[in-house]
mmCIF file with all atom_site columns, C-alpha atoms in Angstrom:
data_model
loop_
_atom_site.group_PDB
_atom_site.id
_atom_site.type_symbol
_atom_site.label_atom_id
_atom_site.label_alt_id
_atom_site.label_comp_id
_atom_site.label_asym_id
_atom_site.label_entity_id
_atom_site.label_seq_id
_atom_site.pdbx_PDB_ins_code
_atom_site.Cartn_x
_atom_site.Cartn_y
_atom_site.Cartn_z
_atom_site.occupancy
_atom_site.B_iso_or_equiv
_atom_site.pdbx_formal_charge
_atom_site.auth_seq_id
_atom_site.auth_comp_id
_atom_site.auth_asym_id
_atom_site.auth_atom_id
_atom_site.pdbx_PDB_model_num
ATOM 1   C CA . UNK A 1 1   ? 23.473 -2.709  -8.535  1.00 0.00 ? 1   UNK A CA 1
ATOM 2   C CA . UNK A 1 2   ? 22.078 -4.318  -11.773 1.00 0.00 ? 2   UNK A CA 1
ATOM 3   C CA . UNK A 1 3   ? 22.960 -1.050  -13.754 1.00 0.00 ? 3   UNK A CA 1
ATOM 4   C CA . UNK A 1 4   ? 26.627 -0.978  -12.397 1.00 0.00 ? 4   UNK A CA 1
ATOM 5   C CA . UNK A 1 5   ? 26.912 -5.055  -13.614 1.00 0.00 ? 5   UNK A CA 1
ATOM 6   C CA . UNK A 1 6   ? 25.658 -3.941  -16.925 1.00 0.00 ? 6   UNK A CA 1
ATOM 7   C CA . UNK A 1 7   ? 27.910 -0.984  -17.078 1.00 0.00 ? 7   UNK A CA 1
ATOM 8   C CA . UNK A 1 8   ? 31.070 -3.415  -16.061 1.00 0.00 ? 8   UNK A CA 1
ATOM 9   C CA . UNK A 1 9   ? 29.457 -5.879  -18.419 1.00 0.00 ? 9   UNK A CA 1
ATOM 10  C CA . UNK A 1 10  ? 29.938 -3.158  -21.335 1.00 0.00 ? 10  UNK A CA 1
ATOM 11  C CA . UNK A 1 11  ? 33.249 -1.783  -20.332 1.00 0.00 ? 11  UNK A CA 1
ATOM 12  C CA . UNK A 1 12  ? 34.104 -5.911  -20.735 1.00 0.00 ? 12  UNK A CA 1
ATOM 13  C CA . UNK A 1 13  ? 33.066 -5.962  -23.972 1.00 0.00 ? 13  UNK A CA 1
ATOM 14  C CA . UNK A 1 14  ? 36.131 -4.017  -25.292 1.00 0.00 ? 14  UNK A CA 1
ATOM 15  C CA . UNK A 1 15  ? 39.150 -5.397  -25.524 1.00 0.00 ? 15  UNK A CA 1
ATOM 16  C CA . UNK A 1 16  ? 40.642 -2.852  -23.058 1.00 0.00 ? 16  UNK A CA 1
ATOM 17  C CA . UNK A 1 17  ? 37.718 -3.412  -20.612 1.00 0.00 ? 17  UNK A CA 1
ATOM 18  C CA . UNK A 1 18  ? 38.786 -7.655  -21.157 1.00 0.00 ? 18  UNK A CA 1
ATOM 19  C CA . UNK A 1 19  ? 42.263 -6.656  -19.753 1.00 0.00 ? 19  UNK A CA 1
ATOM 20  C CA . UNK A 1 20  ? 41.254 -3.904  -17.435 1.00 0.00 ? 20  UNK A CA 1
ATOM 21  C CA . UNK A 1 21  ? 41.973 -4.931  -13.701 1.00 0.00 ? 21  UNK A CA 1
ATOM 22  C CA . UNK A 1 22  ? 39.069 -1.748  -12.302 1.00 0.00 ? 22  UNK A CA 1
ATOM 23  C CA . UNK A 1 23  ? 36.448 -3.086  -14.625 1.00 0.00 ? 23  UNK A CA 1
ATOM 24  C CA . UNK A 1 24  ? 36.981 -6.653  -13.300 1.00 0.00 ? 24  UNK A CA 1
ATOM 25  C CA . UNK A 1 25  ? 37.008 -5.820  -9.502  1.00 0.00 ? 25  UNK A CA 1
ATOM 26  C CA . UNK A 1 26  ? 34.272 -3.490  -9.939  1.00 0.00 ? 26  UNK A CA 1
ATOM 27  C CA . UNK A 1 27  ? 31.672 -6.255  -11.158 1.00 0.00 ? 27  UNK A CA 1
ATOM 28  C CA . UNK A 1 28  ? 32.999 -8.503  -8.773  1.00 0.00 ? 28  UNK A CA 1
ATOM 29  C CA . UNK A 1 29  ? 32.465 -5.905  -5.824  1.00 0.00 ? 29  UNK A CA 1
ATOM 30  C CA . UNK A 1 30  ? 29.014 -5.791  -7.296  1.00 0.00 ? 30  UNK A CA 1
ATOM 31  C CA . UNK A 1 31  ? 28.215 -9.605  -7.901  1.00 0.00 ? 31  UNK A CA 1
ATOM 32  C CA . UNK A 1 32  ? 29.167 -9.833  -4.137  1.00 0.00 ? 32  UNK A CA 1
ATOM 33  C CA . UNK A 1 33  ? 26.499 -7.219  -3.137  1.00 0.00 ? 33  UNK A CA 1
ATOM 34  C CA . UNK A 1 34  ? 23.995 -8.658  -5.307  1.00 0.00 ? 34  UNK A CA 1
ATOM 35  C CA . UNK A 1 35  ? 24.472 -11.972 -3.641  1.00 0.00 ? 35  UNK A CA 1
ATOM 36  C CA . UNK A 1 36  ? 26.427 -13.687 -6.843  1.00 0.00 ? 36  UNK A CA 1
ATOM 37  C CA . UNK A 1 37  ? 29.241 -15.464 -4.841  1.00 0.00 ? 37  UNK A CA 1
ATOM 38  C CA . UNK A 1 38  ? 30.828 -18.089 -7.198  1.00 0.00 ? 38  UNK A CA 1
ATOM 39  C CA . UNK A 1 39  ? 30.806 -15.011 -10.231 1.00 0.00 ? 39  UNK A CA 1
ATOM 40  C CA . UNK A 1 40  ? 31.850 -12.621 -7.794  1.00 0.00 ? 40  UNK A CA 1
ATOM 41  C CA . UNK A 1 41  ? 34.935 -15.076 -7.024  1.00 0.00 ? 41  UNK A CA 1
ATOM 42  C CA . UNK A 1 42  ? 35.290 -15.261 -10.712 1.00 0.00 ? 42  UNK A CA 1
ATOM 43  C CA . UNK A 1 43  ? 36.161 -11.381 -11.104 1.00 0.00 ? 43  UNK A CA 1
ATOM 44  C CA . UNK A 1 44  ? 37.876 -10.714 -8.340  1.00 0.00 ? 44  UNK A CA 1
ATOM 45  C CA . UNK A 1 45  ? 40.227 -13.634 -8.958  1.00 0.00 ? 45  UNK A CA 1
ATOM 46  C CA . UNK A 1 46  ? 40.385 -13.093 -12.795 1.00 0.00 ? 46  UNK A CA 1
ATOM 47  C CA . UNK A 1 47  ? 41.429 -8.876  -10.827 1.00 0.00 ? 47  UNK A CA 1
ATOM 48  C CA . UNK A 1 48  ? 44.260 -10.190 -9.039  1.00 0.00 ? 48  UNK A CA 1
ATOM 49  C CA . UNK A 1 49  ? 45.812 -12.419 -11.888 1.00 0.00 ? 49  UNK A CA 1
ATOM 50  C CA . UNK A 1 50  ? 45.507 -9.065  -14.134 1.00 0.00 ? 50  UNK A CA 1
ATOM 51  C CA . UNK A 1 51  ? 47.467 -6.842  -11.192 1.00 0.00 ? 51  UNK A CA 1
ATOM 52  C CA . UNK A 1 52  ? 49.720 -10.219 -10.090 1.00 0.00 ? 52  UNK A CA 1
ATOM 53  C CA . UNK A 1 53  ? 50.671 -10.024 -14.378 1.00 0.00 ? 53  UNK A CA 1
ATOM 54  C CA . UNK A 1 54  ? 51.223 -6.162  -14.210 1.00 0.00 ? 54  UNK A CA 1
ATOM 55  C CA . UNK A 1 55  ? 53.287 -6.508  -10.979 1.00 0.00 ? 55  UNK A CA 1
ATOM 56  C CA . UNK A 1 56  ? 55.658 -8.904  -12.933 1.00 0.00 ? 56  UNK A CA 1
ATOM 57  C CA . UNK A 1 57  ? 55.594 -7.022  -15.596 1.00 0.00 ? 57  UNK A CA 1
ATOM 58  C CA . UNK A 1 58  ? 57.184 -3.864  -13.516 1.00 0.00 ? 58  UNK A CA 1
ATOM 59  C CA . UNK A 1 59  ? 59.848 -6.475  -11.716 1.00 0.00 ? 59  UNK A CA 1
ATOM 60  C CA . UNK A 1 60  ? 61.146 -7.633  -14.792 1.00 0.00 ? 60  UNK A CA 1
ATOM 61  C CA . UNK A 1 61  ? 61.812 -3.608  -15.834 1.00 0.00 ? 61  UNK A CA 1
ATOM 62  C CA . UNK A 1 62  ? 64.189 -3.070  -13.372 1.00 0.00 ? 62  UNK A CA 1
ATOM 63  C CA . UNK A 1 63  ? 68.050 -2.486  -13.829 1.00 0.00 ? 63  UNK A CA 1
ATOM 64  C CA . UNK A 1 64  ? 70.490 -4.830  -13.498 1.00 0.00 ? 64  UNK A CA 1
ATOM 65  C CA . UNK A 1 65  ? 71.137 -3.138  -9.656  1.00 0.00 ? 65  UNK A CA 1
ATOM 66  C CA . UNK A 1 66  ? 67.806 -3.771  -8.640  1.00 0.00 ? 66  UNK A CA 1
ATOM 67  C CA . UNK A 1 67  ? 66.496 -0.356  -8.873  1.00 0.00 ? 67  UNK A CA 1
ATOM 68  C CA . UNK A 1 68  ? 63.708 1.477   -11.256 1.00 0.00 ? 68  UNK A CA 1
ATOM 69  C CA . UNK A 1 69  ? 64.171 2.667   -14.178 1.00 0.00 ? 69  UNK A CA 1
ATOM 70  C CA . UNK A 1 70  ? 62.405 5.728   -12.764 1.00 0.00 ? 70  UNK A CA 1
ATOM 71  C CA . UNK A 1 71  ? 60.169 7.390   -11.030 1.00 0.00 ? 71  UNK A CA 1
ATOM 72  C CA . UNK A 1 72  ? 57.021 6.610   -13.311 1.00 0.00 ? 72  UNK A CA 1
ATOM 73  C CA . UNK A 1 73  ? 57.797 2.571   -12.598 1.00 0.00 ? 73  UNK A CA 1
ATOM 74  C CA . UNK A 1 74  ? 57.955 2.967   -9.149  1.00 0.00 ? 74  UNK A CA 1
ATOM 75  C CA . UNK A 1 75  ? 54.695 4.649   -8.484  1.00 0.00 ? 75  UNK A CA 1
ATOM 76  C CA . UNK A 1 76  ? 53.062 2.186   -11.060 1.00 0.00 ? 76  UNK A CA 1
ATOM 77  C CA . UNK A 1 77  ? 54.330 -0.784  -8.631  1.00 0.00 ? 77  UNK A CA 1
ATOM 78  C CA . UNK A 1 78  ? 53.734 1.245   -5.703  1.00 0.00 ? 78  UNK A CA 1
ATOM 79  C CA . UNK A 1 79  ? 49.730 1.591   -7.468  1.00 0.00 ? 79  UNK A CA 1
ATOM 80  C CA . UNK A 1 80  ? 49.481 -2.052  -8.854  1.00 0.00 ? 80  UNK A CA 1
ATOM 81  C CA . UNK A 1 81  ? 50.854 -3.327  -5.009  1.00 0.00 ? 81  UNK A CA 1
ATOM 82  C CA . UNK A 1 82  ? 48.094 -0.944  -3.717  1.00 0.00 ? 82  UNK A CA 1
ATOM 83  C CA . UNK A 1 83  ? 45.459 -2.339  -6.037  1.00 0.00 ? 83  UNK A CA 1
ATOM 84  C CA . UNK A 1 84  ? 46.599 -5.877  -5.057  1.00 0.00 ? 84  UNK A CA 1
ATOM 85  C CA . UNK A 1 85  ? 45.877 -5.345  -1.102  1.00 0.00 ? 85  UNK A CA 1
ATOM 86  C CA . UNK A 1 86  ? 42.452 -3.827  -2.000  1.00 0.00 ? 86  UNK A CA 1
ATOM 87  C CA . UNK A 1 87  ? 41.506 -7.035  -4.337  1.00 0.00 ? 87  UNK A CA 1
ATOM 88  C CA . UNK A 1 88  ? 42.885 -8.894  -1.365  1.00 0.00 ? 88  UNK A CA 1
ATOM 89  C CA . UNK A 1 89  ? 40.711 -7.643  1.382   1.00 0.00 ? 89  UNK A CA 1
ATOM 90  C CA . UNK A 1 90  ? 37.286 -7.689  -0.920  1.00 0.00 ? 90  UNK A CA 1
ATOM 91  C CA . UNK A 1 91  ? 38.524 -11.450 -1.339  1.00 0.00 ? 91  UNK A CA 1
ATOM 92  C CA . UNK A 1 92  ? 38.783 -11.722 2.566   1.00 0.00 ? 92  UNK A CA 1
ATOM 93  C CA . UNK A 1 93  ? 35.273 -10.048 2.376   1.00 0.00 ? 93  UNK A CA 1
ATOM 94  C CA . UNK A 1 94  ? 33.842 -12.386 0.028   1.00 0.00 ? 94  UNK A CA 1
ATOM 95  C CA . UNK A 1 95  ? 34.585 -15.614 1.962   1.00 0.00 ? 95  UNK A CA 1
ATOM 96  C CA . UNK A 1 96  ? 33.231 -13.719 5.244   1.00 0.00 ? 96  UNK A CA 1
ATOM 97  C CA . UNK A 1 97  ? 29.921 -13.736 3.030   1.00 0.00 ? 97  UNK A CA 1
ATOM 98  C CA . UNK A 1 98  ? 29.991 -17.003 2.100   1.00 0.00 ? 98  UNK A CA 1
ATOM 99  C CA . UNK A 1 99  ? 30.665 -18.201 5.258   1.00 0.00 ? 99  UNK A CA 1
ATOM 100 C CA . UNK A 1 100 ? 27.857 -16.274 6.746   1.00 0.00 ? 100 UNK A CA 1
ATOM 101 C CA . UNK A 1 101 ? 25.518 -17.483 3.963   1.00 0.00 ? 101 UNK A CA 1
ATOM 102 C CA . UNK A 1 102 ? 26.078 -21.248 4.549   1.00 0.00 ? 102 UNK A CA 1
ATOM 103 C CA . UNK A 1 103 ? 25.920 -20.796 8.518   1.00 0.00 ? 103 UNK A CA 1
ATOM 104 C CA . UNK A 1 104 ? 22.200 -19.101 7.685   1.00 0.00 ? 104 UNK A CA 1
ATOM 105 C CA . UNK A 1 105 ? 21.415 -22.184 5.367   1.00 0.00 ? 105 UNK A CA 1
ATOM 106 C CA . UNK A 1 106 ? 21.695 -24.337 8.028   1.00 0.00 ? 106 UNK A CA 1
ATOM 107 C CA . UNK A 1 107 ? 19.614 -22.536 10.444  1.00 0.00 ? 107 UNK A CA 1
ATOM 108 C CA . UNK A 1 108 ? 17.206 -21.840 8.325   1.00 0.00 ? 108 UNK A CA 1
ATOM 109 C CA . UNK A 1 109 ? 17.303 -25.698 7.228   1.00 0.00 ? 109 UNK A CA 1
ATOM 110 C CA . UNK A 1 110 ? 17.118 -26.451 10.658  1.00 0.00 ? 110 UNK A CA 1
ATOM 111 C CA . UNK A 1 111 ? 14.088 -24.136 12.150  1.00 0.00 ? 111 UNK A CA 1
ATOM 112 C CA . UNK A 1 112 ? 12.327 -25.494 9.197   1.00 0.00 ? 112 UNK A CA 1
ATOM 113 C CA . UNK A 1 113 ? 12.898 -29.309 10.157  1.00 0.00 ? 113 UNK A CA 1
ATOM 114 C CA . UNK A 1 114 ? 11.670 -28.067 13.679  1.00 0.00 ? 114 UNK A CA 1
ATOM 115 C CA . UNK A 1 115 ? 9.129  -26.497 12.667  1.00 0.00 ? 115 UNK A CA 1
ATOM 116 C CA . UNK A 1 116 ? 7.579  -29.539 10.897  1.00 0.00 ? 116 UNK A CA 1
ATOM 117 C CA . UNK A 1 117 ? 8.939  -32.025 13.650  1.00 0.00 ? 117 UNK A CA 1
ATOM 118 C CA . UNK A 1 118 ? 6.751  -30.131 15.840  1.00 0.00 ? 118 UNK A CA 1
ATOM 119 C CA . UNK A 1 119 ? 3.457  -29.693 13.674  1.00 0.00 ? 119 UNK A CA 1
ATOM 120 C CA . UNK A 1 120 ? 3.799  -33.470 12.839  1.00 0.00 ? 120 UNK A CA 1
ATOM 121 C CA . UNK A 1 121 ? 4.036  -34.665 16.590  1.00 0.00 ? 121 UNK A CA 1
ATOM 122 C CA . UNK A 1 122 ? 1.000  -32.657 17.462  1.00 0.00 ? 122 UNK A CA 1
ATOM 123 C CA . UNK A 1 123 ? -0.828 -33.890 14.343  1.00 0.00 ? 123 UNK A CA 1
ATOM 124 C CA . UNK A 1 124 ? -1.625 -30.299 13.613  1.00 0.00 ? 124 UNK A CA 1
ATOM 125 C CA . UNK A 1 125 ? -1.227 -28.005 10.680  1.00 0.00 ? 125 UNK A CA 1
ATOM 126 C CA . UNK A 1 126 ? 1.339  -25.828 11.045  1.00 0.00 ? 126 UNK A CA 1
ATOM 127 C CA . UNK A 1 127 ? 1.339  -23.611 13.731  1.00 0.00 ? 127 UNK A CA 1
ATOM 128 C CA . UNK A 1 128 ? 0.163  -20.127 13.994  1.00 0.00 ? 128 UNK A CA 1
ATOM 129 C CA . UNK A 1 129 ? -0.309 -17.275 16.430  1.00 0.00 ? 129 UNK A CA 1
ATOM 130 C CA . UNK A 1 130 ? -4.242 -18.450 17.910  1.00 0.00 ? 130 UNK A CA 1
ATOM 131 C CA . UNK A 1 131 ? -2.418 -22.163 18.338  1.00 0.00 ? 131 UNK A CA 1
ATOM 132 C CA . UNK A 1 132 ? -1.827 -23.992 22.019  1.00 0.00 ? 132 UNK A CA 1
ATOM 133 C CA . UNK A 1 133 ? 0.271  -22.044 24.618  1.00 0.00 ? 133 UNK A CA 1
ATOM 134 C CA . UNK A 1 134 ? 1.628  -25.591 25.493  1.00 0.00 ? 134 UNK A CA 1
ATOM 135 C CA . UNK A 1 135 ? 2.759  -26.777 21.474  1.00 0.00 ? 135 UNK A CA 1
ATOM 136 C CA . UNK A 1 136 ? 6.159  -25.302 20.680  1.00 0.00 ? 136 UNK A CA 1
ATOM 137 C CA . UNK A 1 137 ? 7.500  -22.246 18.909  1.00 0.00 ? 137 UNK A CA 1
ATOM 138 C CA . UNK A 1 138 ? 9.670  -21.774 16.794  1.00 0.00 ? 138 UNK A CA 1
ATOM 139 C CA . UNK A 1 139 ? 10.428 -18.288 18.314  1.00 0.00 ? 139 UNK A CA 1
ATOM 140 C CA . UNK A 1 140 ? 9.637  -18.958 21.803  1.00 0.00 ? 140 UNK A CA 1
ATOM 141 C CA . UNK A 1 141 ? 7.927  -15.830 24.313  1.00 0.00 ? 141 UNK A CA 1
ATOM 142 C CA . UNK A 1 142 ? 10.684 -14.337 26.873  1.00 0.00 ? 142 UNK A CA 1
ATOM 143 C CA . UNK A 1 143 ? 9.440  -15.286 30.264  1.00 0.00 ? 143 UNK A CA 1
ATOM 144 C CA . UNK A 1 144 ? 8.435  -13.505 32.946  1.00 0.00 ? 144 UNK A CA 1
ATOM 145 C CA . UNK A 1 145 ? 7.859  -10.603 30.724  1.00 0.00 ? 145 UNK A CA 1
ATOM 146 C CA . UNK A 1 146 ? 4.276  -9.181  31.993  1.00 0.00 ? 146 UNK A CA 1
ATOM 147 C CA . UNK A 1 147 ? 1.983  -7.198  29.969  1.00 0.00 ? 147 UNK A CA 1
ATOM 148 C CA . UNK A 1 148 ? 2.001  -3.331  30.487  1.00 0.00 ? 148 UNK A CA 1
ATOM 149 C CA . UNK A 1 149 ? -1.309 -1.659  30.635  1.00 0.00 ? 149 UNK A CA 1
ATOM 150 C CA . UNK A 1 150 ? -1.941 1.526   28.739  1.00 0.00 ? 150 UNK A CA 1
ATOM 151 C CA . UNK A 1 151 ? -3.417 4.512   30.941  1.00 0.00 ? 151 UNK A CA 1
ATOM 152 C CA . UNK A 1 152 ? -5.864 6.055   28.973  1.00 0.00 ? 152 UNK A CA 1
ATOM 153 C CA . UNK A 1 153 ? -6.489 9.212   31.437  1.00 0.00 ? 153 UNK A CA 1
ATOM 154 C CA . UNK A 1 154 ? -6.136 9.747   35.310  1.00 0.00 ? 154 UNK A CA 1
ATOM 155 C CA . UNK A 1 155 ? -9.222 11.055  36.667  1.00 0.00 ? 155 UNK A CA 1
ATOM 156 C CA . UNK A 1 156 ? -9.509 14.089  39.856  1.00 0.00 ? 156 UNK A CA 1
ATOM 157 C CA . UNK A 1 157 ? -8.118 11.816  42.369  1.00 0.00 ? 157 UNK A CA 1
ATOM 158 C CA . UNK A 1 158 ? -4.926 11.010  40.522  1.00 0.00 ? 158 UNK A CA 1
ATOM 159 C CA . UNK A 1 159 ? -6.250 7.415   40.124  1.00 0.00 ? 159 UNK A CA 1
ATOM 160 C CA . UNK A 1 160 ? -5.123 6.063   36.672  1.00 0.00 ? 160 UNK A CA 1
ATOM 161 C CA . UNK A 1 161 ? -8.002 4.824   33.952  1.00 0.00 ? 161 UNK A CA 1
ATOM 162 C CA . UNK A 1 162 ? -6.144 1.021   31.967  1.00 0.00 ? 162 UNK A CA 1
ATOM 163 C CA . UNK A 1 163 ? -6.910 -0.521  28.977  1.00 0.00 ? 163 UNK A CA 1
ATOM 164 C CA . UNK A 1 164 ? -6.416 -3.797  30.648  1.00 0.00 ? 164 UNK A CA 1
ATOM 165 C CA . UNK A 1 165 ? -4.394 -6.264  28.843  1.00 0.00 ? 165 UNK A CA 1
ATOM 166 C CA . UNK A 1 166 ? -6.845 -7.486  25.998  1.00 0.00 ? 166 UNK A CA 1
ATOM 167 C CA . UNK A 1 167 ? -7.712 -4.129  25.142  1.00 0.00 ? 167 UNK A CA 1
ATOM 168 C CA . UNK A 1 168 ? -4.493 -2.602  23.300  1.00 0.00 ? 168 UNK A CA 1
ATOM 169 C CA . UNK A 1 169 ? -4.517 0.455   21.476  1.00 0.00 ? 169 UNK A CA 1
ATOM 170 C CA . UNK A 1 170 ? -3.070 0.980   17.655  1.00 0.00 ? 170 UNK A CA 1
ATOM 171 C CA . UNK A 1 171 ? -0.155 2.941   17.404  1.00 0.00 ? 171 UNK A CA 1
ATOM 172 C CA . UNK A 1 172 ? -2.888 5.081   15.584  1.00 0.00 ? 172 UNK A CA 1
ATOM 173 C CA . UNK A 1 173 ? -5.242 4.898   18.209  1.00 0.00 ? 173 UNK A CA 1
ATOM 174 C CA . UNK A 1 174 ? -2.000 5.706   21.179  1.00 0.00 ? 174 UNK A CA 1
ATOM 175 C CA . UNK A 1 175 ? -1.508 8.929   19.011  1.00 0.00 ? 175 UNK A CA 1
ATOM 176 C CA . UNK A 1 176 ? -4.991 9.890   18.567  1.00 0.00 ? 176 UNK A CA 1
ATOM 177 C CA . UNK A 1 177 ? -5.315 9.827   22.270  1.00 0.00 ? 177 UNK A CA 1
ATOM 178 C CA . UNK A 1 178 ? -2.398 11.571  22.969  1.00 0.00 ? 178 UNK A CA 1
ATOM 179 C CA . UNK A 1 179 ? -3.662 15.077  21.015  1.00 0.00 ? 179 UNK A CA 1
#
């Protein structure tokens, strides 16, 4: 994405590029992927004043009987009405983004307040995988979910050879055994 911003960021550097409603949505499309909110916002609205200008621009070129003055103007307002709904909906896009970016701050925010409630209470460090079954998670195990054992071979009598549950194989090790 950063080469597409600095592309944009050239095209900008023109005059035409300055006035140029594809140069502006395109870096804002791509400050929005990049994770750039507030200069995506910038772009896209600074896209949609540019089309809104060339839209008025068209309406005021009609006749005096409300029609074209040919066929040229109408498919430039038909394209500039087009470009419009497009700016629109990466707009609507946007704020979906944002939205969804705030909602993760706070849940981030809040594990993490949770997470050092709970080492503080126990007067522990914070936790990690070899800590007490009985301190909380932060991700807690599902229950009832029961360890599978691995069968290694099955021997004459169709009786199955396990692992056992603290003996796991590697995903390595699995496929080694399995040749």
């Amino acid at each position: 994405y950063t080469k597409s911003h600095k592309f944009c960021d050239f095209a900008m550097e023109m005059e035409s590029g300055r006035q140029s409603v594809k140069a502006h949505y395109r870096r804002g499309c791509v400050r929005m992927m990049m994770g750039e909110y507030e200069d995506a916002e910038e772009d896209l609205d600074r896209a949609l004043e540019l089309v809104d200008g060339k839209i008025l621009l068209l309406e005021d070129g009609k006749d005096d009987d409300g029609g074209c003055n040919d066929a040229k103007d109408l498919k430039d307002a038909k394209e500039a009405q087009s470009e419009r709904a497009v700016i629109l909906r990466e707009k609507q896009k946007l704020n979906r983004l944002v939205h969804q970016a705030e909602r993760n701050r706070r849940r981030q925010k809040k594990a993490m307040e949770k997470l050092f409630q709970s080492a503080e209470e126990n007067n522990t460090p914070t936790p990690n995988a070899e800590s007490d079954e009985g301190a909380s998670s932060l991700y807690p195990e599902r229950k009832g979910a029961k360890p599978q054992q691995i069968i290694t071979s099955r021997d004459d009598d169709g009786d199955d050879e396990t692992l056992g549950e603290d003996r796991r194989l590697s995903c390595f090790g699995w496929y080694m055994q399995m040749m």
